[in-house]
Amino acid sequence: MIVVTGATGNVGRPLVRALVREGEQVTAVARRLPGADRVAGARYLSADLADPEGLAPALEGADALYLLVSGAGEGLDPDRILKAAAGAGIGRVVLQSSQAARTRPDSPSHDHLRVFEEAVRGSGLEWTVLRPGGFASNAFAWAGPVRERREVRSPFGDVGLPVVDPVDIAEVAARVLRDGAHSGRALELTGPAAVTPRERAGAIADAVGAPVRFVEQTREEARAALLEFMPEVVADGTLAILGEPSQDERRVSPDVERVLGRAPRAFAEWARDNAAAFGGPAGD
Ligand SMILES: NC(=O)c1ccc[n+]([C@@H]2O[C@H](COP(=O)([O-])OP(=O)(O)OC[C@H]3O[C@@H](n4cnc5c(N)ncnc54)[C@H](OP(=O)(O)O)[C@@H]3O)[C@@H](O)[C@H]2O)c1
């Protein structure tokens, strides 16, 4: 049995789906459980990573754990979580970290992920760390304005990054949770090509079949918008990557293809699959 934390989020949802499709028994964990929007065949349990002892019913009888840390990891103690996992008999842990945990060693916004990576490596469990770059799904922040005004507002309109589709992260996660071939390694997960915010807005326009206006925000305008839903330290870390990506952050990583034997999914494909959120036709 495989336990997926963060099971209702961007990565967790397709991960639960992928594991069930592969015939695995899955326990899907989050604090608030979805009503109707559940993957048939998975067991859903409410638990809080901030209370590792409370994870016991979810961890009981499990072989592997997908560990996803949300926000800035406030109130989470990786050693206690991993001790609870090892105590329950889990042998393998896959941690969802971030590319920036490596590329931005001094950025306070990723301190907590570096601490989790270190704890996982020292846990005595078989481990793999996934380090995705920026998610294609961050474009959901544009869904309301696209539906209402056919408009995207973003800073750094012409700075490209190889954003990754959460479905690819989930499929890589499913593979490494199920077999140990990538144990003891950190995998960097990106999309197939750098795409600028202006180009992403264009792909969304194509997906919904209507023009979408691109309005370039100043850094300050973007910061104010981000602060409405993320802590200051995360907002500043995010803007630094979006505005001044390093060579490493612009680079397409070969790891998705190495693990899955196929190229990563393009942003345009993500936009087509999620067109309904932007007022376009529903995907499959
Ligand atoms: N967005 C990016 O561009 C990007 C890039 C690289 C790395 N990352 C990393 O990816 C992670 C976010 O992944 P995501 O987008 O898939 O997540 P998400 O969509 O934000 O969902 C978070 C999930 O975690 C659950 N959760 C949050 N706090 C919890 C707690 N204390 N105990 C148990 N469950 C909890 C949430 O459900 P409840 O709230 O109901 O508990 C939800 O299922 C973060 O670690 C982030 O640093 C993101």
PDB file of N, CA, C and O in Angstrom, residues 214-245:
ATOM      1  N   PHE A 214      -2.392  40.196 -23.065  1.00  0.00           N
ATOM      2  CA  PHE A 214      -1.332  40.044 -22.064  1.00  0.00           C
ATOM      3  C   PHE A 214      -0.945  41.424 -21.533  1.00  0.00           C
ATOM      4  O   PHE A 214      -0.596  42.314 -22.297  1.00  0.00           O
ATOM      5  N   VAL A 215      -1.033  41.595 -20.212  1.00  0.00           N
ATOM      6  CA  VAL A 215      -0.668  42.877 -19.592  1.00  0.00           C
ATOM      7  C   VAL A 215       0.521  42.621 -18.675  1.00  0.00           C
ATOM      8  O   VAL A 215       0.430  41.822 -17.742  1.00  0.00           O
ATOM      9  N   GLU A 216       1.636  43.271 -18.974  1.00  0.00           N
ATOM     10  CA  GLU A 216       2.844  43.029 -18.167  1.00  0.00           C
ATOM     11  C   GLU A 216       2.788  43.857 -16.879  1.00  0.00           C
ATOM     12  O   GLU A 216       2.658  45.080 -16.921  1.00  0.00           O
ATOM     13  N   GLN A 217       2.863  43.148 -15.742  1.00  0.00           N
ATOM     14  CA  GLN A 217       2.862  43.843 -14.451  1.00  0.00           C
ATOM     15  C   GLN A 217       4.282  44.286 -14.098  1.00  0.00           C
ATOM     16  O   GLN A 217       5.250  43.650 -14.514  1.00  0.00           O
ATOM     17  N   THR A 218       4.371  45.325 -13.262  1.00  0.00           N
ATOM     18  CA  THR A 218       5.676  45.641 -12.675  1.00  0.00           C
ATOM     19  C   THR A 218       5.931  44.623 -11.568  1.00  0.00           C
ATOM     20  O   THR A 218       5.002  43.935 -11.112  1.00  0.00           O
ATOM     21  N   ARG A 219       7.171  44.545 -11.135  1.00  0.00           N
ATOM     22  CA  ARG A 219       7.512  43.616 -10.054  1.00  0.00           C
ATOM     23  C   ARG A 219       6.672  43.926  -8.801  1.00  0.00           C
ATOM     24  O   ARG A 219       6.186  43.019  -8.132  1.00  0.00           O
ATOM     25  N   GLU A 220       6.515  45.208  -8.504  1.00  0.00           N
ATOM     26  CA  GLU A 220       5.763  45.596  -7.295  1.00  0.00           C
ATOM     27  C   GLU A 220       4.289  45.191  -7.392  1.00  0.00           C
ATOM     28  O   GLU A 220       3.687  44.717  -6.421  1.00  0.00           O
ATOM     29  N   GLU A 221       3.702  45.381  -8.585  1.00  0.00           N
ATOM     30  CA  GLU A 221       2.293  44.962  -8.771  1.00  0.00           C
ATOM     31  C   GLU A 221       2.171  43.444  -8.571  1.00  0.00           C
ATOM     32  O   GLU A 221       1.253  42.952  -7.922  1.00  0.00           O
ATOM     33  N   ALA A 222       3.131  42.716  -9.127  1.00  0.00           N
ATOM     34  CA  ALA A 222       3.077  41.258  -9.015  1.00  0.00           C
ATOM     35  C   ALA A 222       3.263  40.828  -7.566  1.00  0.00           C
ATOM     36  O   ALA A 222       2.595  39.915  -7.074  1.00  0.00           O
ATOM     37  N   ARG A 223       4.170  41.508  -6.867  1.00  0.00           N
ATOM     38  CA  ARG A 223       4.440  41.154  -5.466  1.00  0.00           C
ATOM     39  C   ARG A 223       3.175  41.358  -4.614  1.00  0.00           C
ATOM     40  O   ARG A 223       2.804  40.499  -3.815  1.00  0.00           O
ATOM     41  N   ALA A 224       2.503  42.482  -4.847  1.00  0.00           N
ATOM     42  CA  ALA A 224       1.278  42.759  -4.084  1.00  0.00           C
ATOM     43  C   ALA A 224       0.243  41.661  -4.350  1.00  0.00           C
ATOM     44  O   ALA A 224      -0.449  41.198  -3.429  1.00  0.00           O
ATOM     45  N   ALA A 225       0.148  41.222  -5.602  1.00  0.00           N
ATOM     46  CA  ALA A 225      -0.840  40.179  -5.938  1.00  0.00           C
ATOM     47  C   ALA A 225      -0.461  38.848  -5.274  1.00  0.00           C
ATOM     48  O   ALA A 225      -1.322  38.147  -4.731  1.00  0.00           O
ATOM     49  N   LEU A 226       0.827  38.515  -5.290  1.00  0.00           N
ATOM     50  CA  LEU A 226       1.256  37.236  -4.683  1.00  0.00           C
ATOM     51  C   LEU A 226       1.039  37.239  -3.172  1.00  0.00           C
ATOM     52  O   LEU A 226       0.683  36.215  -2.580  1.00  0.00           O
ATOM     53  N   LEU A 227       1.233  38.416  -2.557  1.00  0.00           N
ATOM     54  CA  LEU A 227       1.106  38.482  -1.093  1.00  0.00           C
ATOM     55  C   LEU A 227      -0.325  38.219  -0.625  1.00  0.00           C
ATOM     56  O   LEU A 227      -0.555  37.961   0.552  1.00  0.00           O
ATOM     57  N   GLU A 228      -1.255  38.277  -1.557  1.00  0.00           N
ATOM     58  CA  GLU A 228      -2.648  37.989  -1.160  1.00  0.00           C
ATOM     59  C   GLU A 228      -2.837  36.521  -0.833  1.00  0.00           C
ATOM     60  O   GLU A 228      -3.767  36.146  -0.139  1.00  0.00           O
ATOM     61  N   PHE A 229      -1.940  35.642  -1.364  1.00  0.00           N
ATOM     62  CA  PHE A 229      -2.146  34.225  -1.054  1.00  0.00           C
ATOM     63  C   PHE A 229      -0.881  33.470  -0.720  1.00  0.00           C
ATOM     64  O   PHE A 229      -0.911  32.253  -0.593  1.00  0.00           O
ATOM     65  N   MET A 230       0.254  34.160  -0.542  1.00  0.00           N
ATOM     66  CA  MET A 230       1.437  33.430  -0.085  1.00  0.00           C
ATOM     67  C   MET A 230       2.266  34.283   0.875  1.00  0.00           C
ATOM     68  O   MET A 230       2.216  35.511   0.814  1.00  0.00           O
ATOM     69  N   PRO A 231       3.020  33.617   1.776  1.00  0.00           N
ATOM     70  CA  PRO A 231       3.843  34.374   2.713  1.00  0.00           C
ATOM     71  C   PRO A 231       4.912  35.187   1.966  1.00  0.00           C
ATOM     72  O   PRO A 231       5.313  34.819   0.856  1.00  0.00           O
ATOM     73  N   GLU A 232       5.379  36.275   2.626  1.00  0.00           N
ATOM     74  CA  GLU A 232       6.329  37.205   2.009  1.00  0.00           C
ATOM     75  C   GLU A 232       7.576  36.487   1.485  1.00  0.00           C
ATOM     76  O   GLU A 232       8.035  36.723   0.360  1.00  0.00           O
ATOM     77  N   VAL A 233       8.090  35.581   2.298  1.00  0.00           N
ATOM     78  CA  VAL A 233       9.334  34.917   1.946  1.00  0.00           C
ATOM     79  C   VAL A 233       9.158  34.067   0.678  1.00  0.00           C
ATOM     80  O   VAL A 233      10.036  34.002  -0.183  1.00  0.00           O
ATOM     81  N   VAL A 234       7.977  33.453   0.539  1.00  0.00           N
ATOM     82  CA  VAL A 234       7.710  32.620  -0.646  1.00  0.00           C
ATOM     83  C   VAL A 234       7.495  33.534  -1.868  1.00  0.00           C
ATOM     84  O   VAL A 234       7.984  33.251  -2.972  1.00  0.00           O
ATOM     85  N   ALA A 235       6.777  34.653  -1.664  1.00  0.00           N
ATOM     86  CA  ALA A 235       6.527  35.586  -2.778  1.00  0.00           C
ATOM     87  C   ALA A 235       7.843  36.130  -3.323  1.00  0.00           C
ATOM     88  O   ALA A 235       8.062  36.158  -4.543  1.00  0.00           O
ATOM     89  N   ASP A 236       8.764  36.530  -2.443  1.00  0.00           N
ATOM     90  CA  ASP A 236      10.039  37.095  -2.909  1.00  0.00           C
ATOM     91  C   ASP A 236      10.900  36.031  -3.588  1.00  0.00           C
ATOM     92  O   ASP A 236      11.548  36.302  -4.609  1.00  0.00           O
ATOM     93  N   GLY A 237      10.882  34.810  -3.043  1.00  0.00           N
ATOM     94  CA  GLY A 237      11.626  33.711  -3.673  1.00  0.00           C
ATOM     95  C   GLY A 237      11.077  33.408  -5.065  1.00  0.00           C
ATOM     96  O   GLY A 237      11.822  33.205  -6.028  1.00  0.00           O
ATOM     97  N   THR A 238       9.758  33.421  -5.187  1.00  0.00           N
ATOM     98  CA  THR A 238       9.106  33.144  -6.472  1.00  0.00           C
ATOM     99  C   THR A 238       9.461  34.215  -7.497  1.00  0.00           C
ATOM    100  O   THR A 238       9.824  33.919  -8.641  1.00  0.00           O
ATOM    101  N   LEU A 239       9.380  35.493  -7.090  1.00  0.00           N
ATOM    102  CA  LEU A 239       9.670  36.591  -8.032  1.00  0.00           C
ATOM    103  C   LEU A 239      11.122  36.545  -8.497  1.00  0.00           C
ATOM    104  O   LEU A 239      11.414  36.826  -9.667  1.00  0.00           O
ATOM    105  N   ALA A 240      12.027  36.147  -7.609  1.00  0.00           N
ATOM    106  CA  ALA A 240      13.447  36.070  -7.995  1.00  0.00           C
ATOM    107  C   ALA A 240      13.631  35.032  -9.095  1.00  0.00           C
ATOM    108  O   ALA A 240      14.354  35.258 -10.067  1.00  0.00           O
ATOM    109  N   ILE A 241      12.945  33.900  -8.972  1.00  0.00           N
ATOM    110  CA  ILE A 241      13.087  32.849  -9.995  1.00  0.00           C
ATOM    111  C   ILE A 241      12.415  33.282 -11.294  1.00  0.00           C
ATOM    112  O   ILE A 241      12.966  33.116 -12.382  1.00  0.00           O
ATOM    113  N   LEU A 242      11.219  33.854 -11.193  1.00  0.00           N
ATOM    114  CA  LEU A 242      10.486  34.259 -12.409  1.00  0.00           C
ATOM    115  C   LEU A 242      11.201  35.375 -13.160  1.00  0.00           C
ATOM    116  O   LEU A 242      11.196  35.413 -14.387  1.00  0.00           O
ATOM    117  N   GLY A 243      11.839  36.284 -12.417  1.00  0.00           N
ATOM    118  CA  GLY A 243      12.432  37.470 -13.035  1.00  0.00           C
ATOM    119  C   GLY A 243      13.886  37.290 -13.421  1.00  0.00           C
ATOM    120  O   GLY A 243      14.333  37.813 -14.441  1.00  0.00           O
ATOM    121  N   GLU A 244      14.631  36.565 -12.593  1.00  0.00           N
ATOM    122  CA  GLU A 244      16.071  36.394 -12.858  1.00  0.00           C
ATOM    123  C   GLU A 244      16.449  34.927 -12.719  1.00  0.00           C
ATOM    124  O   GLU A 244      17.213  34.546 -11.828  1.00  0.00           O
ATOM    125  N   PRO A 245      15.889  34.068 -13.596  1.00  0.00           N
ATOM    126  CA  PRO A 245      16.248  32.649 -13.478  1.00  0.00           C
ATOM    127  C   PRO A 245      17.724  32.423 -13.805  1.00  0.00           C
ATOM    128  O   PRO A 245      18.279  33.107 -14.657  1.00  0.00           O
TER     129      PRO A 245
END
